[in-house]
Tab-separated table of C-alpha atoms in Angstrom:
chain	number	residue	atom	x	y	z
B	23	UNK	CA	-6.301	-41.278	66.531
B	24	UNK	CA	-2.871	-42.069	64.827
B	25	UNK	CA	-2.769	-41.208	61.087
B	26	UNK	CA	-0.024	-42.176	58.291
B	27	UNK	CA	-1.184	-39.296	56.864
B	28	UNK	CA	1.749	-36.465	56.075
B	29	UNK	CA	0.487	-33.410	57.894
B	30	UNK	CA	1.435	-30.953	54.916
B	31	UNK	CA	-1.169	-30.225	52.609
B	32	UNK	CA	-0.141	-30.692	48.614
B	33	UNK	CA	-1.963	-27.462	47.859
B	34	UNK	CA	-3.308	-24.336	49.713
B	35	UNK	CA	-6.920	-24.443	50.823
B	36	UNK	CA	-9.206	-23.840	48.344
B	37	UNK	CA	-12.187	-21.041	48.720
B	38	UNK	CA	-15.614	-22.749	48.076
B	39	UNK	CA	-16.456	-22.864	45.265
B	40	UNK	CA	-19.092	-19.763	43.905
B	41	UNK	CA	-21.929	-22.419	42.963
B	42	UNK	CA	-23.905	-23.730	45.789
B	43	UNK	CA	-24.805	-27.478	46.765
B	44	UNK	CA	-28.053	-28.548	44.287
B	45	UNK	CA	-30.462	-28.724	47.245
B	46	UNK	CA	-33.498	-31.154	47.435
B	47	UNK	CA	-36.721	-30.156	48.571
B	48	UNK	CA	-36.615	-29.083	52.194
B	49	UNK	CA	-33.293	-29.324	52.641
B	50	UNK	CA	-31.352	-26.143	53.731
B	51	UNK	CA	-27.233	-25.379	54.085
B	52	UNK	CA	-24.377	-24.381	56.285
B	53	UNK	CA	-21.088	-23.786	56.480
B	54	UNK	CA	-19.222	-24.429	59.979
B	55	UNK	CA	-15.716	-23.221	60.406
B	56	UNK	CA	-13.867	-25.397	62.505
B	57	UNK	CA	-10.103	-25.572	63.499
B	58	UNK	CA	-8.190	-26.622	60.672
B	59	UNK	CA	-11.168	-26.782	58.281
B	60	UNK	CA	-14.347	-26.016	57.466
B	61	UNK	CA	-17.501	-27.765	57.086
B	62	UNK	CA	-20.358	-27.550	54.522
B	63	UNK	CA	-23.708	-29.051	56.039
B	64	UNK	CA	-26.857	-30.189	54.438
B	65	UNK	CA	-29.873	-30.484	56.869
B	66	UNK	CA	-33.252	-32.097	55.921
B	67	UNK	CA	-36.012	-29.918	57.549
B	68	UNK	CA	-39.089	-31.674	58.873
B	69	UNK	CA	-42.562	-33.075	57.094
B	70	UNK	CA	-44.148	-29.714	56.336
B	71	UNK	CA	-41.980	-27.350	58.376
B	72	UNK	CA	-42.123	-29.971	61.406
B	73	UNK	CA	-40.190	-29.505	64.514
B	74	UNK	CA	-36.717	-30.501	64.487
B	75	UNK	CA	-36.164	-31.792	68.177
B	76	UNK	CA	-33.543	-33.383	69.976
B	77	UNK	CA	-35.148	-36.736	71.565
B	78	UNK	CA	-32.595	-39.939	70.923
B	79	UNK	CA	-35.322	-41.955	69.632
B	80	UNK	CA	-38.161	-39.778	67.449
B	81	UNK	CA	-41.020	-39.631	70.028
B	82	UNK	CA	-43.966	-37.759	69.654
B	83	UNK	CA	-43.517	-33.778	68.250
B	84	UNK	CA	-39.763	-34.505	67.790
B	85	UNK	CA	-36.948	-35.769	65.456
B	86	UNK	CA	-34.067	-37.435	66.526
B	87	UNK	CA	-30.614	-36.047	65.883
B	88	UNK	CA	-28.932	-37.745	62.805
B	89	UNK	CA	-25.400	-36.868	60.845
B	90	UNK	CA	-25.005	-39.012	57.445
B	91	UNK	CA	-21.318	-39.515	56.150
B	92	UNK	CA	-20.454	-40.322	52.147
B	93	UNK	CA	-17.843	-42.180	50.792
B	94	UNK	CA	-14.852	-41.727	48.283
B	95	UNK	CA	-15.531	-39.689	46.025
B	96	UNK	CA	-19.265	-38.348	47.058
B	97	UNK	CA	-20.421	-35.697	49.198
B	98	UNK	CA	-23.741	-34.926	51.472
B	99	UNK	CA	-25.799	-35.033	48.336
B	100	UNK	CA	-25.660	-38.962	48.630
B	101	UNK	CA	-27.647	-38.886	51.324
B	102	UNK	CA	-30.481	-36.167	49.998
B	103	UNK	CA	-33.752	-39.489	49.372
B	104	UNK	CA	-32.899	-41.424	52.427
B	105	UNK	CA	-32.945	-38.195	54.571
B	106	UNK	CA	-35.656	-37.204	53.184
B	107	UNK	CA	-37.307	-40.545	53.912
B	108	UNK	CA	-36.346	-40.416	57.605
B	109	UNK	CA	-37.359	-36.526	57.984
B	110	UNK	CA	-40.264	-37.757	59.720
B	111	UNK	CA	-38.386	-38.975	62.396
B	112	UNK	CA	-34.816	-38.132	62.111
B	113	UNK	CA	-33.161	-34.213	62.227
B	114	UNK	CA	-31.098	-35.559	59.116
B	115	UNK	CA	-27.885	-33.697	58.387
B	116	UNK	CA	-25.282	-34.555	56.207
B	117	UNK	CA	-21.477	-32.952	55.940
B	118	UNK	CA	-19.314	-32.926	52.951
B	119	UNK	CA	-16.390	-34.100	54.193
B	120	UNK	CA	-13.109	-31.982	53.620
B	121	UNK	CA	-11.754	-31.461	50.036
B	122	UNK	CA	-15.367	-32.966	48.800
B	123	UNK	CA	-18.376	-31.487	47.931
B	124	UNK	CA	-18.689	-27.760	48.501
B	125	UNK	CA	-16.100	-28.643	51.256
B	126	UNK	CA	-13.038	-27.236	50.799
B	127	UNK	CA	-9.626	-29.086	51.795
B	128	UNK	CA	-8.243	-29.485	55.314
B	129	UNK	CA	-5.379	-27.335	56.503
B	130	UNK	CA	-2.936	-30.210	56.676
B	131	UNK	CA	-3.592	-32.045	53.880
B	132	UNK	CA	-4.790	-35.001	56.356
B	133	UNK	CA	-7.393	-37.676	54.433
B	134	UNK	CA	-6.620	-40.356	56.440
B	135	UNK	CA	-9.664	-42.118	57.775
B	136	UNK	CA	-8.407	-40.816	61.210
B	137	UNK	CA	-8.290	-37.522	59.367
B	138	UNK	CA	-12.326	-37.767	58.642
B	139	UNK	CA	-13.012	-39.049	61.490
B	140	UNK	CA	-11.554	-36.047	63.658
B	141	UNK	CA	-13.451	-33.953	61.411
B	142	UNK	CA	-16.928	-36.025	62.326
B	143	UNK	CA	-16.085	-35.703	66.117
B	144	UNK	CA	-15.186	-31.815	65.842
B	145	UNK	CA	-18.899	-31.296	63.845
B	146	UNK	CA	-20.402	-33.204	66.917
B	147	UNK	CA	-18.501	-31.134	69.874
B	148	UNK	CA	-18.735	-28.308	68.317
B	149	UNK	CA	-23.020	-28.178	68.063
B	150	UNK	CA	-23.636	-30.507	70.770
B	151	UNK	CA	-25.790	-33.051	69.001
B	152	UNK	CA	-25.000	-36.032	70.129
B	153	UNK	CA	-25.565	-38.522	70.841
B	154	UNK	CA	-26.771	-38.906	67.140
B	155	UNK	CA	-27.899	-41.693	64.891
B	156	UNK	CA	-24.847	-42.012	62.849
B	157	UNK	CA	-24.772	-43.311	59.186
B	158	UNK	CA	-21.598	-43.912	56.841
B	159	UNK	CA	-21.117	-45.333	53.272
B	160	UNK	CA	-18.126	-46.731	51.796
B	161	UNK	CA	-15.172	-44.464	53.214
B	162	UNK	CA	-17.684	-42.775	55.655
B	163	UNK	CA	-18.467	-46.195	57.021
B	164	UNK	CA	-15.013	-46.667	58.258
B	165	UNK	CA	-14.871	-42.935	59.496
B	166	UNK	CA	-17.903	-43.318	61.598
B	167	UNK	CA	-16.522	-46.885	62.792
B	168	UNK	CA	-13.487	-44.814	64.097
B	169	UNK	CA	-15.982	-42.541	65.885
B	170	UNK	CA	-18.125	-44.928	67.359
B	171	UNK	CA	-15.168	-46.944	68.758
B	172	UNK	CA	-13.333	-43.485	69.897
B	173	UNK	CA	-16.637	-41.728	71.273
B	174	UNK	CA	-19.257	-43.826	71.940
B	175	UNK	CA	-20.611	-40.912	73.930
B	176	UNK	CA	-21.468	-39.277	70.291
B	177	UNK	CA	-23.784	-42.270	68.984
B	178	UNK	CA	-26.902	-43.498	69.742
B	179	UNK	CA	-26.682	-46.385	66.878
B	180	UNK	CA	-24.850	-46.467	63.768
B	181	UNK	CA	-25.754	-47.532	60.293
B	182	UNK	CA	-22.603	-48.489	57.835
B	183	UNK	CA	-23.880	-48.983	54.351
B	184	UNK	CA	-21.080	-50.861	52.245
B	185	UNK	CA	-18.067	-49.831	54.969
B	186	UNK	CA	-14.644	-49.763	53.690
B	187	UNK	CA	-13.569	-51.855	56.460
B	188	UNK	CA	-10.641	-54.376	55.268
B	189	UNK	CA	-10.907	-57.647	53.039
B	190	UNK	CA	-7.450	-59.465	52.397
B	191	UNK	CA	-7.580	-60.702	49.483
B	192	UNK	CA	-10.248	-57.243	47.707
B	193	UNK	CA	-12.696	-58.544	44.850
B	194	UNK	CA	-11.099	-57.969	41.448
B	195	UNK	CA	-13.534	-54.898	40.564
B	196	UNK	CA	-12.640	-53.517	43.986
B	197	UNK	CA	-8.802	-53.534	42.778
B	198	UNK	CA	-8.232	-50.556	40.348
B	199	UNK	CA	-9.731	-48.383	42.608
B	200	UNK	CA	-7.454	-49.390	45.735
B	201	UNK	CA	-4.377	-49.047	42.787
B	202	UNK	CA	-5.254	-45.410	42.679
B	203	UNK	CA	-3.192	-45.253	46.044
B	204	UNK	CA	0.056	-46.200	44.287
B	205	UNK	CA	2.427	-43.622	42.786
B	206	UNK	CA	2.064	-42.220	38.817
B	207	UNK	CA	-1.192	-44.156	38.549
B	208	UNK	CA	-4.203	-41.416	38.947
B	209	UNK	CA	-1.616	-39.733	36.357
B	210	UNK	CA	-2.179	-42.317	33.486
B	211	UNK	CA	-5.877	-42.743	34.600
B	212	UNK	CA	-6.202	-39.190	33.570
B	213	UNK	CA	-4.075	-39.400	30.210
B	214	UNK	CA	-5.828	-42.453	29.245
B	215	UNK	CA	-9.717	-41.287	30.253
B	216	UNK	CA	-8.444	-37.360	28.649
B	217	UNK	CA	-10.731	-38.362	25.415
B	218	UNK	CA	-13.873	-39.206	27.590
B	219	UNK	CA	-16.996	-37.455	27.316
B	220	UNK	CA	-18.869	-36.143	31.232
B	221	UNK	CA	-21.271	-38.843	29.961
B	222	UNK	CA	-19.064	-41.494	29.338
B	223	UNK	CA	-17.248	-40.785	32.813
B	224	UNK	CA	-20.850	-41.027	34.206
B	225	UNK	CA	-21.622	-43.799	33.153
B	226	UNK	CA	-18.405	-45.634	34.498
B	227	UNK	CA	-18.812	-44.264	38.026
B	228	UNK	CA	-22.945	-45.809	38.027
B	229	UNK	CA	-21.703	-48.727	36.355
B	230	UNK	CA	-19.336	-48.677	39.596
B	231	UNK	CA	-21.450	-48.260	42.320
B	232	UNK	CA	-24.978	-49.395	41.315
B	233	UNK	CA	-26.156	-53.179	41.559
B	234	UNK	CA	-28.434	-52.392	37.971
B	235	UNK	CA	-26.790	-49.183	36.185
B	236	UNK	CA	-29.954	-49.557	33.569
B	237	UNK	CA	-32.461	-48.302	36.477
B	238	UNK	CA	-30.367	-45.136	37.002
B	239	UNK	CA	-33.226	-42.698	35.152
B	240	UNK	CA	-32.267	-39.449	33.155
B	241	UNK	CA	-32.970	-36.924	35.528
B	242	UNK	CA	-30.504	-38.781	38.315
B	243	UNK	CA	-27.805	-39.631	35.816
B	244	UNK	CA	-27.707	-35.784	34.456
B	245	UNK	CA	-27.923	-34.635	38.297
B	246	UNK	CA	-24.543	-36.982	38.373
B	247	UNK	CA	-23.106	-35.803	35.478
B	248	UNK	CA	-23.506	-32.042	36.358
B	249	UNK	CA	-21.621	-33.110	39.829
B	250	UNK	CA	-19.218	-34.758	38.561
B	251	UNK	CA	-18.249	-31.610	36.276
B	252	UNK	CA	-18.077	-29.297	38.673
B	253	UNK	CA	-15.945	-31.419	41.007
B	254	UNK	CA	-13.667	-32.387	38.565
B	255	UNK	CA	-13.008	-28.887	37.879
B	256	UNK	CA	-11.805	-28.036	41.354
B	257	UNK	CA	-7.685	-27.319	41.736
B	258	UNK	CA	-7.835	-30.632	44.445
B	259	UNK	CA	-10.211	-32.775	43.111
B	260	UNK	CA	-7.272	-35.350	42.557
B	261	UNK	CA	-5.332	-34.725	45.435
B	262	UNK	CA	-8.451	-35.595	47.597
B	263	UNK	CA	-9.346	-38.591	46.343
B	264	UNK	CA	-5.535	-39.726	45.774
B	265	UNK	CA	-4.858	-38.947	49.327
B	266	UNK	CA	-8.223	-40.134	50.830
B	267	UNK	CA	-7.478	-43.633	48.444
B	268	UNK	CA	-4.165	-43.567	49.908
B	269	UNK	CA	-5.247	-43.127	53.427
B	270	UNK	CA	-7.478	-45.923	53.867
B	271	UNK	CA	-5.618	-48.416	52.120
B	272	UNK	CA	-2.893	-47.462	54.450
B	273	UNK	CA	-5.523	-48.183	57.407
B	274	UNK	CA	-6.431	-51.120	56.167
B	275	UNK	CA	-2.556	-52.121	57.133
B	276	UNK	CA	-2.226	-50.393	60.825
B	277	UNK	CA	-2.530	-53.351	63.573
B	278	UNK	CA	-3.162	-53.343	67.310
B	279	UNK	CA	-5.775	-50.990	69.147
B	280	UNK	CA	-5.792	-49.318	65.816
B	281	UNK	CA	-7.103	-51.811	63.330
B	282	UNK	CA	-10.327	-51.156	61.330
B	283	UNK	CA	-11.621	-54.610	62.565
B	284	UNK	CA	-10.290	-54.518	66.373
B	285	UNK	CA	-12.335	-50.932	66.102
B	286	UNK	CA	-15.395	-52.548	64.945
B	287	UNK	CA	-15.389	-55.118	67.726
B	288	UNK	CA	-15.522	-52.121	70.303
B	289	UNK	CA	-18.464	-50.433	69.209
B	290	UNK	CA	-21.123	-50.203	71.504
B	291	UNK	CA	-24.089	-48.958	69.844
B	292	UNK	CA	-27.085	-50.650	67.795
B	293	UNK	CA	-25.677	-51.167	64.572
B	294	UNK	CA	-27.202	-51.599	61.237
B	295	UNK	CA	-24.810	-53.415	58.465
B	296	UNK	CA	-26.349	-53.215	55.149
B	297	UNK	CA	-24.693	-54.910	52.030
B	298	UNK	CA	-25.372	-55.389	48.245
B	299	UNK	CA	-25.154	-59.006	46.584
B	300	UNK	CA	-23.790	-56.575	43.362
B	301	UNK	CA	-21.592	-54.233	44.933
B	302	UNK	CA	-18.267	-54.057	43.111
B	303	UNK	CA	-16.393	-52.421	45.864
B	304	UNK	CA	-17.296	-54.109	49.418
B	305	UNK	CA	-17.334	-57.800	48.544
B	306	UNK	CA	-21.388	-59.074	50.221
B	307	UNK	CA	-18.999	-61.877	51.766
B	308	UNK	CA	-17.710	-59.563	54.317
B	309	UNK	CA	-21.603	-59.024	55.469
B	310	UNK	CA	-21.024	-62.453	57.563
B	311	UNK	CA	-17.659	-60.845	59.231
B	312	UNK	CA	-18.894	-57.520	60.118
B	313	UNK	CA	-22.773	-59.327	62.252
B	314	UNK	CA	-20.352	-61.507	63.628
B	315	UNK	CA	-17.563	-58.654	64.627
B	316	UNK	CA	-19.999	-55.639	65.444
B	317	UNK	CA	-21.074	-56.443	69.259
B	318	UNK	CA	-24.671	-55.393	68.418
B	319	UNK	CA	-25.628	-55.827	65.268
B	320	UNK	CA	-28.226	-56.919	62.663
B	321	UNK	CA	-27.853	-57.236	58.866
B	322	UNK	CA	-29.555	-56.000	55.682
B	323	UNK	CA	-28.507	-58.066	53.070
B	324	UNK	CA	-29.997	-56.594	49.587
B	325	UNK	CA	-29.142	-59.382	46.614
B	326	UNK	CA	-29.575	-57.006	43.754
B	327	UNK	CA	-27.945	-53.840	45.232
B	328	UNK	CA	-24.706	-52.367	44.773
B	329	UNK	CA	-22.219	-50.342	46.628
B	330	UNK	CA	-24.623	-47.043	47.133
B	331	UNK	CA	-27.945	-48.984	48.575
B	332	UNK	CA	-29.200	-45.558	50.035
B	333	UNK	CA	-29.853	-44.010	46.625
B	334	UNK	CA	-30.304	-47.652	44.693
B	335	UNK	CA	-32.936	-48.976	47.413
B	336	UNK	CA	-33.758	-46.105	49.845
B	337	UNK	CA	-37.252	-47.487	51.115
B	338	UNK	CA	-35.611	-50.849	51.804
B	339	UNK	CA	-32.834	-49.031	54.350
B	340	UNK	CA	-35.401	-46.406	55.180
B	341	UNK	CA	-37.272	-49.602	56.264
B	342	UNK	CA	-34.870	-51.328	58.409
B	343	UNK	CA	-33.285	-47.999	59.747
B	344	UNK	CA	-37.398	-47.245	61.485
B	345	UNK	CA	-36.809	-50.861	62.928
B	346	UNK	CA	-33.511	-50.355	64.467
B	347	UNK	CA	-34.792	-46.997	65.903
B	348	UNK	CA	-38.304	-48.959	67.059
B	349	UNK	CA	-35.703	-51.692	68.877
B	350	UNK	CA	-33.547	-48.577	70.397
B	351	UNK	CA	-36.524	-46.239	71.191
B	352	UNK	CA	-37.638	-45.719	74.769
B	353	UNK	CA	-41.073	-43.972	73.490
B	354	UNK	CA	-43.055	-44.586	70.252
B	355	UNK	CA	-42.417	-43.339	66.724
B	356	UNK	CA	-44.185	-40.243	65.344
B	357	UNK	CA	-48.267	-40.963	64.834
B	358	UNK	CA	-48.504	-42.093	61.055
B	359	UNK	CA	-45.012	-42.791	61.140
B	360	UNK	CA	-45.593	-46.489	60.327
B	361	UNK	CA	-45.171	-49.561	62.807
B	362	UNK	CA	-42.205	-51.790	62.304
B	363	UNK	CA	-41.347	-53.339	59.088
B	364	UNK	CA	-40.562	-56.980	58.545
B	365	UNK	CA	-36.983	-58.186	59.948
B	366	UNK	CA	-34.444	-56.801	57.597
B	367	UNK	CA	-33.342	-60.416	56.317
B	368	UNK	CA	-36.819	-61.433	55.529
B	369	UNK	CA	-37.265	-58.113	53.649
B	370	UNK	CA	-34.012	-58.818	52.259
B	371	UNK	CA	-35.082	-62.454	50.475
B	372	UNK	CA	-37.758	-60.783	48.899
B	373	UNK	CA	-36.119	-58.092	47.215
């Protein structure tokens, strides 16, 4: 996988930092050392200490092998309620991908889409468990489209939540966040925001990615704040999401075998497209482009979500994820799992 990527890094690799990922309940965590980087993991243990497994579609006594990927700017910790959600039938693990989250940054400074995506497959090879049910939001939803069009042998079915895949001409709130690829702009972004309060820059980042920032509650929007603190006080936390702004836009321009969209149309697994009606970032008029593009797909459109639907409507996704794993399942879901839900789009209307 080409990048445009420079293969320098703009600053040494960073040690993890002291403080630990916040862990939810049942989850556990991992650091892999790979080639060139390494890897913090957050797994999801089973219902009660269940068994993990390593069945492709969550029969009985056994959880199917899942890996969740976040987007710009957001780390495994996305992914912590709809894991949980899933545990009964999914072995959910989530990475932070490199320079984000308790993730250090890569040894050659590479946040390129590609970059991830290499990343993603080296996680896979390296523990052997695929093929997974792969997930991806935002940024992570164009990572895992590189993976699934590069190694289909590593998914079972994929499930893109808002993907960052490429919309000529962007949605105008979409814009100042695709201008933090150009030159000396992150610079005044952080002279002009120097004066802001953690809660203040909080409250811009939900107001960003939620459909309705008023049903954020307290507990989740001090859980963000604390986050957002400690990230912003790592020595890369600009260069990363600089470079990883930079890198996809300049994706978004690459043509031939290459292109984000051309990628999409060679993915062979199951795949679930779910979009917000709100979301600020992935215009819900691309929903159309990606059924149509995606060779197997089926769509979750949610009217009143925005760009993070996973943590906005979990039990809607959870819902139509247990559908697309009833439709790809050769044996039946976990007893008191819950038969299939309603179509997605019907579900959908009614939210």
């Amino acid at each position: 996988m080409p990048t445009t990527e420079s293969a320098q890094a703009a600053v040494s690799p960073a040690a993890v930092p002291p403080a630990g990922p916040v862990l939810a309940a049942g989850e556990s965590v991992r650091t892999v050392e790979l080639p060139g980087f390494s890897l913090v993991v957050r797994s999801q243990a089973g219902p009660l200490g269940g068994p993990t497994g390593g069945g492709s579609g969550g029969g009985q006594g056994e959880r199917a092998p899942a890996l969740f990927v976040h987007g710009l700017g957001g780390s495994s910790l996305n992914w912590s309620v709809l894991m949980a959600k899933l545990a009964d039938v999914l072995a959910g693990e989530a990475l932070d991908l490199p320079g984000f989250g308790h993730s250090p940054p890569p040894d050659d400074g590479n946040y390129s889409p590609a970059g991830h995506a290499r990343a993603v497959i080296r996680l896979l090879d390296a523990e052997a468990r695929g093929p997974v049910h792969l997930f991806g939001n935002s940024l992570g939803g164009a990572v895992v489209v590189k993976v699934a069009a590069a190694r289909p042998d590593l998914v079972r079915t994929l499930t893109l939540i808002s993907p960052a895949l490429p919309e000529v001409p962007p949605q105008r709130s979409a814009l100042p966040t695709a201008l933090g690829a150009l030159p000396g702009l992150p610079a005044l972004y952080v002279r002009a925001t120097r004066g802001w309060s953690m809660d203040q820059r909080t409250a811009a980042l939900i107001a960003l990615c939620y459909g309705d920032p008023n049903a954020v509650d307290e507990p989740t929007r001090a859980e963000a704040a604390r986050e957002y603190e400690r990230a912003m006080a790592l020595p890369y936390f600009w260069d990363a999401m600089v470079r990883s702004t930079r890198g996809m836009v300049n994706a978004y321009t690459l043509g031939g075998q290459h292109a984000l969209w051309r990628q999409a149309a060679r993915v062979l697994a199951p795949t679930l497209l779910v979009y917000g009606g709100r979301d600020k970032l992935v215009s819900a008029r691309m929903a159309r482009r990606a059924a149509r593009t995606f060779p197997d797909s089926r769509l979750l459109m949610i009217p009143d979500s925005g760009h993070v639907a996973m943590m906005e409507h979990p039990e809607l996704v959870a819902r139509s994820v247990r559908d697309l794993l009833y439709e790809v399942a050769d044996r039946t879901l976990p007893t008191g799992a819950g038969g299939p839900a309603t179509s997605p789009t019907t579900e959908a209307t009614r939210s």
